[in-house]
Amino acid sequence: MRIGITCYPTYGGSGVVATELGIELAALGHEVHFISYSQPFRLTGRETGIFYHEVPVSNYPLFEFPPYDLALASRMAEVAEYYHLDILHVHYAIPHSVSALLARQMLAEQGKHLPFVTTLHGTDITLVGMDHSYLPITRYSIQQSDGVTSISAYLKDVTLANFGITRPIEVVHNFVNCDVYKPFAEKDDDARAKARARFAAPEEFLFMHLSNFRPVKRIADVVQIFARVAKQIPARLALIGDGPDRSTAEWLAHSLGIHDRIHFLGKQDRVNELLPLADLMLMPSEMESFGLAALEAMACQTPAIATRVGGVPELIDDQGTGESATQGTNGLLFPVGDVEGMAEASVALLRDPERHRAMRLAARKTAQDRFCSTRILPRYVSYYESLLNKPKL
Ligand code: GMT
């Protein structure tokens, strides 16, 4: 198939999913065309079978707001025509789904059919999409998409309830490449120790957090949890990512007198090399429609201490009784803002090496058994095929 993909190319879960999907599809022999305003950050530009088409947005003194969605629609139609795309897959509804709808209509005028799939990721529904200035058009473009997928059952339910959507939505969970996101092999213990030494001494526990530092991620809670932990056990914290709340976190770390125990690593390209170094991942978000960062950590055998919000319980099973029952307890969940609970549970877990080890193994097994790209990719491919085989009306 020739597949067009549009996403936000910057640091964020929907862009990560879209890029990894493109990489996996190309590895399966499909031709993938990314259409966006800059190259997605996890692409090198040298991947076989992957092509990138920039969307130029020209400005004009009259435009206080350059119309990116229109430039995107034009570029989508052009790329579809010149490269004979079979299907277009847009990630994050706003505004990508609307642009895809326009592109489909433009091509239809020339007798060409370009079906498009919209994948809902999170704040496109839970925050931005609920804003009344965006709601009617977002609803319309979801309803008009040829196919709609959602990255968790939770997000599907919210979309159906809050947007009054009547068309089917297919749940296709976030995924991770388990051959890239993996723990160090036992024979590589020395290599792990060497890499880990950059962040923590052997007797210190290493905590990690990975996000785009937006308010919804509650970075201040990450620092507060760590401050409580560091009073009880030797520990360090590595924060991966950057964004609007970084300076708040730095200020808090200084005020609490723990800044010398925290590494602010900024944006990192190869997080798969960092996540296996940690003992625990912290994800105390206000909302997560799934929690891709926790899945990436779990695949590296780093369990997460997280909040019981949105679709997170579809991934993290703190009782070992849900869909991950065969893998066992693979992480711990707490109410939003319960920094005491998360700190106490982290300390208790790390003081119990057997329990910690069991949780590490369960985390990796959950990723392998339920969320590896080898399991999820065929779902997307057969979904595309079902749309392409649908009789045209
Ligand atoms: O953070 C967002 O809401 C935007 C989105 C993104 O583009 O980064 O993240 C969402 O998509 C991820 C990938 O599907 C999910 O794993 C995240 O849970 C989700 N974030 C939120 O719901 C806050």
CSV table of C-alpha atoms and ligand atoms in Angstrom, one decimal:
chain,number,residue,atom,x,y,z
A,1,MET,CA,0.0,0.0,0.0
A,2,ARG,CA,1.0,3.6,-0.4
A,3,ILE,CA,0.1,5.4,2.9
A,4,GLY,CA,0.1,9.1,3.7
A,5,ILE,CA,0.6,9.9,7.4
A,6,THR,CA,0.0,13.3,9.0
A,7,CYS,CA,0.9,14.1,12.6
A,8,TYR,CA,2.4,16.7,14.9
A,9,PRO,CA,6.1,16.3,14.2
A,10,THR,CA,7.2,17.7,17.6
A,11,TYR,CA,7.8,16.0,20.9
A,12,GLY,CA,4.5,14.3,21.8
A,13,GLY,CA,2.8,10.9,22.0
A,14,SER,CA,0.6,11.2,18.9
A,15,GLY,CA,3.7,12.1,16.8
A,16,VAL,CA,5.6,9.3,18.3
A,17,VAL,CA,2.9,6.7,17.5
A,18,ALA,CA,2.5,8.1,14.0
A,19,THR,CA,6.2,8.0,13.3
A,20,GLU,CA,6.7,4.5,14.8
A,21,LEU,CA,3.7,3.3,12.8
A,22,GLY,CA,5.3,4.7,9.6
A,23,ILE,CA,8.6,3.0,10.4
A,24,GLU,CA,6.9,-0.3,11.1
A,25,LEU,CA,4.7,-0.1,7.9
A,26,ALA,CA,7.8,0.7,5.8
A,27,ALA,CA,9.6,-2.3,7.3
A,28,LEU,CA,6.7,-4.4,6.1
A,29,GLY,CA,7.2,-3.2,2.6
A,30,HIS,CA,4.6,-0.4,2.4
A,31,GLU,CA,5.5,3.0,1.0
A,32,VAL,CA,4.9,5.7,3.6
A,33,HIS,CA,4.6,9.4,2.9
A,34,PHE,CA,4.7,11.8,5.9
A,35,ILE,CA,3.0,15.1,5.3
A,36,SER,CA,3.7,17.8,7.9
A,37,TYR,CA,5.3,21.1,8.6
A,38,SER,CA,8.6,19.6,9.7
A,39,GLN,CA,10.1,16.2,9.7
A,40,PRO,CA,8.9,14.1,12.7
A,41,PHE,CA,11.5,14.1,15.3
A,42,ARG,CA,12.1,10.3,15.4
A,43,LEU,CA,12.9,10.2,11.7
A,44,THR,CA,16.4,10.5,10.3
A,45,GLY,CA,15.2,11.2,6.7
A,46,ARG,CA,17.3,8.1,5.5
A,47,GLU,CA,14.8,5.3,6.2
A,48,THR,CA,14.0,3.1,3.2
A,49,GLY,CA,10.4,3.3,2.0
A,50,ILE,CA,9.7,6.6,4.0
A,51,PHE,CA,9.3,9.9,2.3
A,52,TYR,CA,8.7,13.3,3.9
A,53,HIS,CA,6.8,16.1,2.3
A,54,GLU,CA,7.0,19.5,4.0
A,55,VAL,CA,3.9,21.7,4.2
A,56,PRO,CA,5.0,25.3,3.4
A,57,VAL,CA,2.8,27.9,5.2
A,58,SER,CA,3.3,31.2,3.5
A,59,ASN,CA,2.5,34.2,5.5
A,60,TYR,CA,0.9,37.5,4.4
A,61,PRO,CA,0.5,40.7,6.3
A,62,LEU,CA,-3.3,40.2,6.2
A,63,PHE,CA,-3.0,36.9,8.0
A,64,GLU,CA,-2.8,37.3,11.7
A,65,PHE,CA,-3.0,33.5,11.8
A,66,PRO,CA,-1.4,31.7,8.8
A,67,PRO,CA,-3.9,29.1,7.7
A,68,TYR,CA,-1.9,25.9,8.2
A,69,ASP,CA,-4.9,23.6,7.9
A,70,LEU,CA,-5.6,24.9,4.4
A,71,ALA,CA,-1.9,24.6,3.3
A,72,LEU,CA,-2.0,21.0,4.7
A,73,ALA,CA,-5.1,20.1,2.8
A,74,SER,CA,-3.6,21.3,-0.5
A,75,ARG,CA,-0.4,19.4,0.2
A,76,MET,CA,-2.2,16.3,1.1
A,77,ALA,CA,-4.2,16.4,-2.2
A,78,GLU,CA,-1.0,17.1,-4.2
A,79,VAL,CA,1.0,14.3,-2.5
A,80,ALA,CA,-1.9,11.8,-2.9
A,81,GLU,CA,-2.1,12.7,-6.6
A,82,TYR,CA,1.6,12.7,-7.4
A,83,TYR,CA,2.5,9.6,-5.4
A,84,HIS,CA,-0.7,7.7,-5.9
A,85,LEU,CA,-1.6,7.3,-2.3
A,86,ASP,CA,-4.1,4.6,-1.5
A,87,ILE,CA,-5.0,5.9,1.9
A,88,LEU,CA,-4.3,8.8,4.3
A,89,HIS,CA,-3.9,8.3,8.1
A,90,VAL,CA,-4.1,11.4,10.3
A,91,HIS,CA,-3.1,11.4,13.9
A,92,TYR,CA,-4.7,13.9,16.3
A,93,ALA,CA,-8.1,15.1,15.0
A,94,ILE,CA,-7.4,18.8,15.2
A,95,PRO,CA,-6.9,20.1,12.5
A,96,HIS,CA,-5.6,17.1,10.6
A,97,SER,CA,-8.9,15.4,10.2
A,98,VAL,CA,-10.5,18.6,8.7
A,99,SER,CA,-7.6,19.0,6.3
A,100,ALA,CA,-7.9,15.3,5.2
A,101,LEU,CA,-11.6,15.8,4.6
A,102,LEU,CA,-10.9,18.8,2.4
A,103,ALA,CA,-8.2,16.9,0.5
A,104,ARG,CA,-10.6,14.0,-0.1
A,105,GLN,CA,-13.2,16.4,-1.4
A,106,MET,CA,-10.7,18.1,-3.7
A,107,LEU,CA,-9.6,14.8,-5.2
A,108,ALA,CA,-13.2,13.6,-5.6
A,109,GLU,CA,-13.7,16.5,-8.0
A,110,GLN,CA,-11.1,14.9,-10.2
A,111,GLY,CA,-12.7,11.4,-9.9
A,112,LYS,CA,-10.1,10.2,-7.4
A,113,HIS,CA,-10.9,8.5,-4.2
A,114,LEU,CA,-8.7,9.1,-1.1
A,115,PRO,CA,-10.1,7.4,2.0
A,116,PHE,CA,-8.8,8.7,5.3
A,117,VAL,CA,-8.4,7.3,8.8
A,118,THR,CA,-8.5,9.6,11.9
A,119,THR,CA,-6.7,8.3,15.0
A,120,LEU,CA,-7.8,10.0,18.2
A,121,HIS,CA,-5.0,10.4,20.8
A,122,GLY,CA,-6.1,12.3,23.8
A,123,THR,CA,-6.3,16.1,24.3
A,124,ASP,CA,-7.7,16.3,20.7
A,125,ILE,CA,-10.8,15.0,22.4
A,126,THR,CA,-10.5,15.5,26.2
A,127,LEU,CA,-9.2,19.1,26.2
A,128,VAL,CA,-8.9,20.9,22.9
A,129,GLY,CA,-11.8,19.1,21.2
A,130,MET,CA,-14.1,20.0,24.1
A,131,ASP,CA,-13.5,23.7,23.5
A,132,HIS,CA,-16.6,25.0,21.9
A,133,SER,CA,-14.8,26.8,19.2
A,134,TYR,CA,-13.4,23.5,17.9
A,135,LEU,CA,-16.1,21.0,18.9
A,136,PRO,CA,-18.5,21.2,16.0
A,137,ILE,CA,-15.8,21.0,13.3
A,138,THR,CA,-14.0,18.2,15.1
A,139,ARG,CA,-17.2,16.3,15.5
A,140,TYR,CA,-18.0,16.7,11.8
A,141,SER,CA,-14.6,15.6,10.6
A,142,ILE,CA,-14.6,12.5,12.9
A,143,GLN,CA,-18.1,11.6,11.7
A,144,GLN,CA,-17.0,12.1,8.0
A,145,SER,CA,-13.8,10.1,8.3
A,146,ASP,CA,-13.7,6.8,6.4
A,147,GLY,CA,-12.3,5.1,9.5
A,148,VAL,CA,-11.7,6.2,13.0
A,149,THR,CA,-9.5,4.6,15.6
A,150,SER,CA,-8.9,5.4,19.2
A,151,ILE,CA,-5.8,4.5,21.2
A,152,SER,CA,-7.8,3.3,24.2
A,153,ALA,CA,-11.3,2.0,25.1
A,154,TYR,CA,-11.5,4.9,27.5
A,155,LEU,CA,-11.0,7.5,24.8
A,156,LYS,CA,-13.5,5.8,22.5
A,157,ASP,CA,-16.1,6.0,25.3
A,158,VAL,CA,-15.4,9.7,26.0
A,159,THR,CA,-15.6,10.5,22.3
A,160,LEU,CA,-18.9,8.7,21.8
A,161,ALA,CA,-20.4,10.2,24.9
A,162,ASN,CA,-19.1,13.8,24.6
A,163,PHE,CA,-19.2,14.3,20.9
A,164,GLY,CA,-22.4,12.5,20.1
A,165,ILE,CA,-20.5,10.4,17.5
A,166,THR,CA,-22.7,7.7,15.9
A,167,ARG,CA,-20.2,6.0,13.6
A,168,PRO,CA,-18.1,3.0,14.8
A,169,ILE,CA,-14.7,3.7,16.4
A,170,GLU,CA,-12.1,0.9,16.5
A,171,VAL,CA,-9.8,0.7,19.5
A,172,VAL,CA,-6.2,0.1,18.5
A,173,HIS,CA,-4.0,0.5,21.6
A,174,ASN,CA,-0.6,2.3,21.6
A,175,PHE,CA,2.3,-0.1,20.8
A,176,VAL,CA,6.0,-0.4,21.2
A,177,ASN,CA,8.7,-2.1,19.3
A,178,CYS,CA,9.8,-4.7,21.8
A,179,ASP,CA,13.1,-5.4,20.0
A,180,VAL,CA,14.1,-1.7,20.3
A,181,TYR,CA,12.5,-1.0,23.7
A,182,LYS,CA,14.0,-3.8,25.8
A,183,PRO,CA,16.0,-4.4,29.0
A,184,PHE,CA,19.7,-5.1,29.0
A,185,ALA,CA,20.4,-8.8,28.6
A,186,GLU,CA,22.0,-10.3,31.7
A,187,LYS,CA,25.3,-10.8,29.9
A,188,ASP,CA,25.3,-7.0,29.4
A,189,ASP,CA,25.1,-6.2,33.1
A,190,ASP,CA,28.5,-4.4,32.8
A,191,ALA,CA,27.3,-2.2,30.0
A,192,ARG,CA,24.2,-1.3,31.9
A,193,ALA,CA,26.2,-0.5,35.0
A,194,LYS,CA,28.5,1.7,32.9
A,195,ALA,CA,25.6,3.6,31.3
A,196,ARG,CA,23.7,3.9,34.6
A,197,ALA,CA,26.8,5.4,36.3
A,198,ARG,CA,26.2,8.6,34.4
A,199,PHE,CA,23.1,9.2,36.4
A,200,ALA,CA,23.4,7.3,39.7
A,201,ALA,CA,25.9,5.5,41.9
A,202,PRO,CA,25.4,1.7,42.2
A,203,GLU,CA,23.8,1.9,45.6
A,204,GLU,CA,21.3,4.7,44.5
A,205,PHE,CA,17.9,4.0,42.9
A,206,LEU,CA,17.2,5.7,39.7
A,207,PHE,CA,13.8,7.2,38.9
A,208,MET,CA,12.8,8.5,35.5
A,209,HIS,CA,10.1,10.7,34.0
A,210,LEU,CA,9.5,11.2,30.3
A,211,SER,CA,7.0,13.8,28.9
A,212,ASN,CA,6.5,17.1,27.1
A,213,PHE,CA,6.3,18.9,30.5
A,214,ARG,CA,2.8,20.3,29.9
A,215,PRO,CA,0.6,21.0,32.9
A,216,VAL,CA,-1.4,17.8,32.3
A,217,LYS,CA,1.8,15.8,33.2
A,218,ARG,CA,2.0,17.4,36.7
A,219,ILE,CA,5.8,17.7,36.7
A,220,ALA,CA,5.6,19.4,40.1
A,221,ASP,CA,4.2,16.1,41.5
A,222,VAL,CA,7.1,14.2,40.0
A,223,VAL,CA,9.5,16.5,41.9
A,224,GLN,CA,7.4,16.3,45.1
A,225,ILE,CA,7.3,12.5,45.0
A,226,PHE,CA,11.0,12.3,44.5
A,227,ALA,CA,11.7,14.8,47.3
A,228,ARG,CA,9.9,12.4,49.7
A,229,VAL,CA,11.6,9.4,48.4
A,230,ALA,CA,15.1,10.9,48.6
A,231,LYS,CA,14.6,11.6,52.3
A,232,GLN,CA,14.2,7.8,52.9
A,233,ILE,CA,16.5,6.0,50.4
A,234,PRO,CA,19.5,7.0,48.3
A,235,ALA,CA,18.0,8.0,44.9
A,236,ARG,CA,18.4,10.1,41.8
A,237,LEU,CA,15.8,11.3,39.3
A,238,ALA,CA,16.3,11.8,35.5
A,239,LEU,CA,13.8,14.0,33.8
A,240,ILE,CA,13.6,13.5,30.0
A,241,GLY,CA,11.8,16.1,27.9
A,242,ASP,CA,11.1,19.7,27.9
A,243,GLY,CA,8.1,22.1,27.8
A,244,PRO,CA,6.2,24.8,29.6
A,245,ASP,CA,6.6,23.4,33.1
A,246,ARG,CA,10.3,22.8,33.1
A,247,SER,CA,11.3,26.0,34.8
A,248,THR,CA,8.6,25.3,37.5
A,249,ALA,CA,10.2,21.9,38.1
A,250,GLU,CA,13.7,23.5,38.3
A,251,TRP,CA,12.5,26.1,40.7
A,252,LEU,CA,10.8,23.5,42.9
A,253,ALA,CA,13.9,21.3,42.9
A,254,HIS,CA,16.0,24.2,44.1
A,255,SER,CA,13.5,25.3,46.7
A,256,LEU,CA,13.3,21.7,48.1
A,257,GLY,CA,17.1,21.5,48.1
A,258,ILE,CA,17.2,18.4,45.8
A,259,HIS,CA,18.4,19.9,42.5
A,260,ASP,CA,21.8,18.2,42.8
A,261,ARG,CA,20.0,14.8,42.8
A,262,ILE,CA,18.0,15.6,39.6
A,263,HIS,CA,19.2,15.4,36.1
A,264,PHE,CA,17.3,17.6,33.6
A,265,LEU,CA,18.2,15.8,30.4
A,266,GLY,CA,16.0,17.8,28.0
A,267,LYS,CA,14.6,16.3,24.8
A,268,GLN,CA,16.3,13.0,23.9
A,269,ASP,CA,16.0,11.1,20.7
A,270,ARG,CA,16.9,7.6,21.8
A,271,VAL,CA,14.9,7.1,25.0
A,272,ASN,CA,15.1,3.4,24.5
A,273,GLU,CA,18.7,3.7,25.7
A,274,LEU,CA,17.8,5.5,28.8
A,275,LEU,CA,14.6,3.8,30.1
A,276,PRO,CA,16.2,0.4,30.8
A,277,LEU,CA,18.6,2.2,33.2
A,278,ALA,CA,15.8,3.2,35.6
A,279,ASP,CA,14.3,1.3,38.6
A,280,LEU,CA,11.0,3.1,38.4
A,281,MET,CA,9.1,5.4,36.1
A,282,LEU,CA,6.9,8.2,37.5
A,283,MET,CA,3.8,9.3,35.6
A,284,PRO,CA,1.5,11.2,37.9
A,285,SER,CA,-0.5,12.8,35.1
A,286,GLU,CA,-3.8,14.6,35.6
A,287,MET,CA,-5.0,12.7,32.5
A,288,GLU,CA,-3.6,10.2,30.1
A,289,SER,CA,-5.8,8.6,27.4
A,290,PHE,CA,-3.3,5.7,27.4
A,291,GLY,CA,0.2,6.6,28.7
A,292,LEU,CA,2.7,5.7,25.9
A,293,ALA,CA,5.7,6.8,28.0
A,294,ALA,CA,4.8,4.2,30.6
A,295,LEU,CA,4.5,1.5,28.0
A,296,GLU,CA,7.9,2.3,26.6
A,297,ALA,CA,9.4,2.1,30.1
A,298,MET,CA,7.6,-1.1,30.8
A,299,ALA,CA,8.9,-2.7,27.7
A,300,CYS,CA,12.4,-1.9,29.1
A,301,GLN,CA,11.4,-3.6,32.3
A,302,THR,CA,10.9,-0.4,34.2
A,303,PRO,CA,7.5,-0.4,35.9
A,304,ALA,CA,5.5,2.8,36.4
A,305,ILE,CA,4.1,4.5,39.5
A,306,ALA,CA,1.2,6.3,37.9
A,307,THR,CA,-2.3,7.8,38.4
A,308,ARG,CA,-5.5,5.9,37.9
A,309,VAL,CA,-6.8,8.1,35.1
A,310,GLY,CA,-8.2,7.8,31.6
A,311,GLY,CA,-6.9,4.7,29.8
A,312,VAL,CA,-4.0,4.0,32.1
A,313,PRO,CA,-5.7,1.1,33.8
A,314,GLU,CA,-5.9,-0.6,30.3
A,315,LEU,CA,-2.1,-0.8,30.5
A,316,ILE,CA,-1.2,-0.8,34.2
A,317,ASP,CA,-2.8,-3.5,36.3
A,318,ASP,CA,-1.9,-2.9,40.0
A,319,GLN,CA,-3.9,-5.9,41.2
A,320,GLY,CA,-2.7,-8.3,38.6
A,321,THR,CA,-6.3,-9.4,38.0
A,322,GLY,CA,-7.4,-7.5,34.9
A,323,GLU,CA,-6.5,-8.1,31.2
A,324,SER,CA,-2.9,-8.4,32.3
A,325,ALA,CA,-3.7,-11.1,34.9
A,326,THR,CA,-1.4,-13.6,33.3
A,327,GLN,CA,1.5,-11.2,33.6
A,328,GLY,CA,0.8,-10.2,37.3
A,329,THR,CA,1.0,-6.8,39.0
A,330,ASN,CA,2.9,-4.7,36.5
A,331,GLY,CA,2.9,-1.3,38.2
A,332,LEU,CA,1.1,0.8,40.8
A,333,LEU,CA,-1.8,3.3,40.5
A,334,PHE,CA,-2.9,6.2,42.7
A,335,PRO,CA,-5.4,9.0,42.8
A,336,VAL,CA,-4.2,12.3,41.1
A,337,GLY,CA,-2.1,14.4,43.5
A,338,ASP,CA,-1.4,11.6,46.0
A,339,VAL,CA,2.3,12.4,46.1
A,340,GLU,CA,2.6,10.9,49.6
A,341,GLY,CA,1.0,7.6,48.5
A,342,MET,CA,3.2,7.4,45.4
A,343,ALA,CA,6.4,8.2,47.4
A,344,GLU,CA,5.6,5.6,50.2
A,345,ALA,CA,4.7,2.9,47.7
A,346,SER,CA,7.9,3.5,45.7
A,347,VAL,CA,10.1,3.3,48.8
A,348,ALA,CA,8.3,0.1,50.0
A,349,LEU,CA,8.7,-1.5,46.6
A,350,LEU,CA,12.3,-0.7,46.2
A,351,ARG,CA,13.0,-2.0,49.7
A,352,ASP,CA,11.6,-5.3,48.6
A,353,PRO,CA,13.9,-6.5,45.8
A,354,GLU,CA,11.8,-9.7,45.2
A,355,ARG,CA,8.6,-7.8,44.7
A,356,HIS,CA,10.3,-5.2,42.6
A,357,ARG,CA,11.9,-7.9,40.4
A,358,ALA,CA,8.5,-9.6,39.9
A,359,MET,CA,7.0,-6.3,38.9
A,360,ARG,CA,9.8,-5.6,36.4
A,361,LEU,CA,9.2,-8.9,34.7
A,362,ALA,CA,5.4,-8.4,34.7
A,363,ALA,CA,5.9,-5.0,33.1
A,364,ARG,CA,8.0,-6.4,30.3
A,365,LYS,CA,5.7,-9.3,29.8
A,366,THR,CA,2.6,-7.1,29.5
A,367,ALA,CA,4.3,-5.1,26.8
A,368,GLN,CA,5.4,-8.2,25.0
A,369,ASP,CA,2.1,-10.1,25.3
A,370,ARG,CA,-0.3,-7.3,24.6
A,371,PHE,CA,1.3,-4.1,23.1
A,372,CYS,CA,4.2,-5.1,20.9
A,373,SER,CA,4.2,-3.6,17.4
A,374,THR,CA,4.1,-7.2,16.1
A,375,ARG,CA,0.7,-7.6,17.7
A,376,ILE,CA,-0.8,-4.1,17.0
A,377,LEU,CA,0.6,-3.4,13.4
A,378,PRO,CA,-1.5,-6.1,11.8
A,379,ARG,CA,-4.6,-4.5,13.3
A,380,TYR,CA,-3.8,-1.2,11.5
A,381,VAL,CA,-3.0,-3.0,8.2
A,382,SER,CA,-6.2,-5.0,8.2
A,383,TYR,CA,-8.2,-1.9,9.1
A,384,TYR,CA,-6.7,-0.1,6.1
A,385,GLU,CA,-7.5,-3.1,3.9
A,386,SER,CA,-11.1,-3.3,5.1
A,387,LEU,CA,-11.6,0.4,4.2
A,388,LEU,CA,-10.0,-0.1,0.8
A,389,ASN,CA,-12.1,-3.1,0.0
A,390,LYS,CA,-15.3,-1.3,1.0
A,391,PRO,CA,-17.5,-0.7,-2.0
A,392,LYS,CA,-17.5,2.9,-3.0
A,393,LEU,CA,-20.9,4.6,-2.8
B,1,GMT,O1,-0.6,14.8,25.4
B,1,GMT,C1,-1.6,14.8,24.6
B,1,GMT,O2,-2.7,14.8,24.9
B,1,GMT,C2,-1.4,14.8,23.2
B,1,GMT,C3,-1.0,13.4,22.7
B,1,GMT,C4,0.2,13.8,22.0
B,1,GMT,O3,0.1,14.1,20.8
B,1,GMT,O4,1.3,13.8,22.5
B,1,GMT,O5,-0.7,12.5,23.8
B,1,GMT,C5,-1.7,11.5,23.9
B,1,GMT,O6,-1.4,10.5,23.0
B,1,GMT,C6,-0.5,9.5,23.4
B,1,GMT,C7,-0.2,8.6,22.2
B,1,GMT,O7,-1.4,8.0,21.7
B,1,GMT,C8,-1.1,8.8,24.6
B,1,GMT,O8,-0.3,7.7,25.0
B,1,GMT,C9,-1.2,9.9,25.7
B,1,GMT,O9,-1.7,9.2,26.9
B,1,GMT,C10,-2.0,11.0,25.3
B,1,GMT,N1,-1.9,12.1,26.3
B,1,GMT,C11,-2.9,12.5,27.1
B,1,GMT,O10,-4.0,11.9,27.0
B,1,GMT,C12,-2.6,13.6,28.0
